Short mmCIF file of C-alpha atoms in Angstrom, two decimals:
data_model
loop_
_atom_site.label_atom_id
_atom_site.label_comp_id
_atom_site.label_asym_id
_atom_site.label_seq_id
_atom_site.Cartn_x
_atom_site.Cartn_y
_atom_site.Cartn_z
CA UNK A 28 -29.72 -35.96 92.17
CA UNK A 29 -27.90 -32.58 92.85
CA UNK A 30 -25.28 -31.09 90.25
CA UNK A 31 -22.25 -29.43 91.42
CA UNK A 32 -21.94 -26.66 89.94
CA UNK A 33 -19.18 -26.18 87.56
CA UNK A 34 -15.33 -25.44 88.63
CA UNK A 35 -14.26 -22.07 87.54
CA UNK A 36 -10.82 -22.81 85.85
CA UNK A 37 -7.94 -21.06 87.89
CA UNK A 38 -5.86 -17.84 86.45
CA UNK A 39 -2.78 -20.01 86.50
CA UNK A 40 -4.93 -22.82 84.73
CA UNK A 41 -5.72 -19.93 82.25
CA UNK A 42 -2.47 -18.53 81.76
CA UNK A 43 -1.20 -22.39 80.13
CA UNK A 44 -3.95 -22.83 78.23
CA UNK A 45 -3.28 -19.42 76.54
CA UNK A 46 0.69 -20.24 76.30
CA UNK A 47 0.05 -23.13 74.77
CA UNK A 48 -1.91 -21.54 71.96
CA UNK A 49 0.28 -18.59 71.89
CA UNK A 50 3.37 -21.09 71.05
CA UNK A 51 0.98 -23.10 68.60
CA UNK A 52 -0.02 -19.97 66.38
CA UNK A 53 3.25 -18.09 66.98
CA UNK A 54 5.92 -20.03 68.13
CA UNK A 55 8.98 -21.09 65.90
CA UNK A 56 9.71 -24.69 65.01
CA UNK A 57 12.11 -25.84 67.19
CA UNK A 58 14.86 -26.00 64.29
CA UNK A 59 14.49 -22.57 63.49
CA UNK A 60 14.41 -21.79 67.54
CA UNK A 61 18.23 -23.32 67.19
CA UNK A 62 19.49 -21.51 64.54
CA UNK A 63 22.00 -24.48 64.05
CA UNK A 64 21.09 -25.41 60.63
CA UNK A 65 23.42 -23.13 58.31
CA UNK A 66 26.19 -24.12 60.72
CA UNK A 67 25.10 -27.81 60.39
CA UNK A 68 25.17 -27.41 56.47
CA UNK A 69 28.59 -25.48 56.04
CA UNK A 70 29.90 -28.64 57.54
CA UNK A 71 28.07 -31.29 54.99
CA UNK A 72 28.26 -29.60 51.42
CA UNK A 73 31.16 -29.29 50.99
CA UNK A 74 31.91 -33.69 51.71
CA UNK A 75 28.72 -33.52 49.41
CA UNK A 76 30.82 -31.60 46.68
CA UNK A 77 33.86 -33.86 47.01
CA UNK A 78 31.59 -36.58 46.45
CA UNK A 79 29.95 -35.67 43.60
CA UNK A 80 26.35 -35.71 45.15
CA UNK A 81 23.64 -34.10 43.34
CA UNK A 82 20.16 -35.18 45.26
CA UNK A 83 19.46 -35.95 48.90
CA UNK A 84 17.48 -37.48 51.38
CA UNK A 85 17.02 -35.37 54.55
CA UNK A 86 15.18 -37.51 57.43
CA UNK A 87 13.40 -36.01 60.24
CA UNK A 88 13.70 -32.24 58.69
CA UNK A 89 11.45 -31.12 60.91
CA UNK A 90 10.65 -27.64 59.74
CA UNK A 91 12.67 -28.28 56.17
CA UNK A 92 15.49 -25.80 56.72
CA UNK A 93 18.59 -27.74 55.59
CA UNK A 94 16.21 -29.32 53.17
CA UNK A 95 15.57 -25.80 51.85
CA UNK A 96 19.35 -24.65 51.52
CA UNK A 97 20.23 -28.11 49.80
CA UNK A 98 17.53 -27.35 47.75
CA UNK A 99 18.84 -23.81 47.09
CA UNK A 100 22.46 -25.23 46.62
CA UNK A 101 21.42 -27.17 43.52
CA UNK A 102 20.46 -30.10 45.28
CA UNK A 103 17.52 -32.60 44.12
CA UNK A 104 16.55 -32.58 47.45
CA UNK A 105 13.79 -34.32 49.20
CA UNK A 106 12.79 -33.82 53.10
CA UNK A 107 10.56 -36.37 55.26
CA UNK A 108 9.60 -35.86 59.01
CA UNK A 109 6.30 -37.75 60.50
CA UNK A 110 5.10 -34.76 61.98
CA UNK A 111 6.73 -31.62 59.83
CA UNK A 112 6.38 -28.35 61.89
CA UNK A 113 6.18 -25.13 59.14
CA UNK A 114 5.03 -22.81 61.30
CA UNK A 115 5.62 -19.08 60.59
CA UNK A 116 7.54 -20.70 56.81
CA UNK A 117 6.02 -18.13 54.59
CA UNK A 118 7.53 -20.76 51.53
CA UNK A 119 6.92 -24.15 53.39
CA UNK A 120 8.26 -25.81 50.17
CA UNK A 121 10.76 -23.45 49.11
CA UNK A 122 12.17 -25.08 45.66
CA UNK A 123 12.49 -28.72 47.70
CA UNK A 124 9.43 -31.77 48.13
CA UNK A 125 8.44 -32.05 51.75
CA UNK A 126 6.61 -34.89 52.69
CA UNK A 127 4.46 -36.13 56.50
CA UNK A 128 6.23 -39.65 56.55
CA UNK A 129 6.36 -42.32 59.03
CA UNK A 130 9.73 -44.35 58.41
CA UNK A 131 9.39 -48.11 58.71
CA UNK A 132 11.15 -50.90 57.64
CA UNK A 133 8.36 -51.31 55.09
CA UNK A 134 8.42 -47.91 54.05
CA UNK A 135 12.15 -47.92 53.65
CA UNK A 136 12.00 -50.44 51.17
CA UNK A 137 10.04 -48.49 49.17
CA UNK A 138 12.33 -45.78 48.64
CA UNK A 139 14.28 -44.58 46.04
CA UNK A 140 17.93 -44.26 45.51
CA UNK A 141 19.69 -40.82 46.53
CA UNK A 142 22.86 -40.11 46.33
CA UNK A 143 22.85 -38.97 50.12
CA UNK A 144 21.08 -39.33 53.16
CA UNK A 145 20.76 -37.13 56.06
CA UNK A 146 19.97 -38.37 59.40
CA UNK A 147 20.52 -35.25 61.69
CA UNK A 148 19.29 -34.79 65.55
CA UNK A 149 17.62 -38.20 64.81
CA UNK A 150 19.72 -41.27 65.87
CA UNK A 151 19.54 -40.32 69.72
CA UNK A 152 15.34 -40.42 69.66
CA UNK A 153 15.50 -43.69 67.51
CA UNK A 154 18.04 -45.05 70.17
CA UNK A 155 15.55 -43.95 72.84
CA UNK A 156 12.42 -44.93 70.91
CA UNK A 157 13.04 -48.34 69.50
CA UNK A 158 16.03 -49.44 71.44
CA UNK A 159 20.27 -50.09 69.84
CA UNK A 160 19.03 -53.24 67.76
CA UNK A 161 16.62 -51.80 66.36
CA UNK A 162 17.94 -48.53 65.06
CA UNK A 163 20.94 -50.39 63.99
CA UNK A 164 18.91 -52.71 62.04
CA UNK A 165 17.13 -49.53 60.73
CA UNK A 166 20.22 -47.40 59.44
CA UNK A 167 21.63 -50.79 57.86
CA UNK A 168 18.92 -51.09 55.60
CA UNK A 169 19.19 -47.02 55.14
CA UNK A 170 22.35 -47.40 53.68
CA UNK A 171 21.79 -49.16 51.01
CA UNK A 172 19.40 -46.31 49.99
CA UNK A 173 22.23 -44.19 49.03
CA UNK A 174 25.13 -44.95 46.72
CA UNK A 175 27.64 -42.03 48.04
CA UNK A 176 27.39 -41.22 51.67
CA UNK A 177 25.03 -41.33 55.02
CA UNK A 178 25.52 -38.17 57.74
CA UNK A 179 24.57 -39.17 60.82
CA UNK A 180 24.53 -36.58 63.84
CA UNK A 181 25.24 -38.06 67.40
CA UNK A 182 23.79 -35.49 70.15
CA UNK A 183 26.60 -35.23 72.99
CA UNK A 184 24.17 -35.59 76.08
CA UNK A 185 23.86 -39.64 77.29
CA UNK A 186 20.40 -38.51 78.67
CA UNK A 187 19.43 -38.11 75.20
CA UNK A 188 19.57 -41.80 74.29
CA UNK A 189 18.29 -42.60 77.59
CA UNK A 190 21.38 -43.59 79.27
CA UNK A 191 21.11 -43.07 82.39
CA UNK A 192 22.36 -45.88 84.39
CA UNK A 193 24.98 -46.84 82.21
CA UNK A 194 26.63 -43.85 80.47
CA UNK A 195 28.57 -44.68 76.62
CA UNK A 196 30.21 -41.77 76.80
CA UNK A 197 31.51 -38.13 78.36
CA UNK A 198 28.67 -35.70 77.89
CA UNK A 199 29.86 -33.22 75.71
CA UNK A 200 33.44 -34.46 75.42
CA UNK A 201 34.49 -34.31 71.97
CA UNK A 202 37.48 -37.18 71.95
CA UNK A 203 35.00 -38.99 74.02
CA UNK A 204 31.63 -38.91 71.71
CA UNK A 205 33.14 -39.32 68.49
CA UNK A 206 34.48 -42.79 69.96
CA UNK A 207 30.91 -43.90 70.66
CA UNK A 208 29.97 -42.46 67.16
CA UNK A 209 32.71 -44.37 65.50
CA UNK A 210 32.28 -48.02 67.14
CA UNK A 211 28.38 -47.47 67.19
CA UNK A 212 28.43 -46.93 62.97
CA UNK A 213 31.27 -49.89 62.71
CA UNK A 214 29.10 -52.24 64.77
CA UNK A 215 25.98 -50.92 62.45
CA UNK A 216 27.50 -50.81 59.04
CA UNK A 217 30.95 -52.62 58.95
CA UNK A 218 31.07 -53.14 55.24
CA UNK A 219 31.25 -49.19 55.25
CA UNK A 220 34.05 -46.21 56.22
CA UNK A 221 32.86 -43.79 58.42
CA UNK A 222 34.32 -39.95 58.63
CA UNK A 223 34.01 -37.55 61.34
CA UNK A 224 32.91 -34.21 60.24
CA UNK A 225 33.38 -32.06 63.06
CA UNK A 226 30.67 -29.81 65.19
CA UNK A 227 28.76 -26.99 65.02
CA UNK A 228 30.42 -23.88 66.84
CA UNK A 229 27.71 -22.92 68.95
CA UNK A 230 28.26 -26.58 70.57
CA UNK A 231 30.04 -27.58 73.59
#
């Protein structure tokens, strides 16, 4: 039996294999890459305030930021992500608990009460993950995890949730997605009042 002999790999081939690493050792998490998170904030603390909240739930904090400034607002403030990213965090905890979590309906149950919840630059992958039923079904049994308010962030973009063929909204049309973001939390939590909060600047 003859061997071929082996395939040298290609300079391009090379050249991703060594951008790949480069962006694993070096690269910022991609919520510190968007710098929206103090923006994001500014807008929720002060509802938070008003309402008298004192400890949080911040789902899908990916690299902990706005966990982190809740924390160092005086917050009791917890972060989950299933897959955090603390890359190039010299204080990955930074005053706050983060925690590798995988939310289920079973794990939901589990929790314990917060005052608030977060649920920022999440709702779009659930939508495109699990389906509108499902997420729905999901953020209902959220709610009743926290006795003073819910923020949930709706991206602007219909290719986000997958909506291709049959767009809810006008990308990036402000009259336009807080419609959809209004009727979509009605439908989901009708027992509940929802409030728009506005946008981050740097948004279209």
């Amino acid at each position: 039996m003859r061997l071929s002999p082996r395939r040298k790999p290609s300079i391009r081939g090379m050249r991703l294999l060594l951008e790949r690493l480069r962006r694993r050792l070096f690269g910022l998490p991609w919520q510190l890459k968007r710098k929206h998170s103090r923006m994001k904030w500014a807008l929720i603390e002060p509802k938070l305030r008003a309402l008298e909240a004192s400890s949080l739930l911040d789902i899908g904090c990916n690299a902990g930021e706005i966990t982190r400034l809740a924390g160092g607002a005086g917050f009791f403030a917890v972060g989950i992500d299933q897959e955090l990213d603390l890359r190039r965090i010299e204080r990955p905890l930074g005053g706050v608990c983060l925690g590798e979590i995988l939310l289920t309906e079973a794990m939901i149950r589990k929790l314990p009460r917060f005052d608030a919840g977060l649920l920022l630059s999440v709702h779009h992958q659930w939508v495109q993950a699990h389906g509108e039923a499902r997420t729905r079904a999901l953020i209902e049994q959220l709610a009743g995890k926290f006795s003073k308010a819910l923020v949930v962030e709706f991206a602007g973009l219909n290719q986000k949730y997958g909506y291709l063929d049959s767009p809810r909204f006008i990308d990036n049309d402000e009259a336009s997605v807080t419609s959809y973001a209004s009727e979509w939390l009605r439908s989901a939590l009708p027992r509940h009042k929802s409030e728009y909060l506005g946008k981050t600047p740097v948004n279209r």
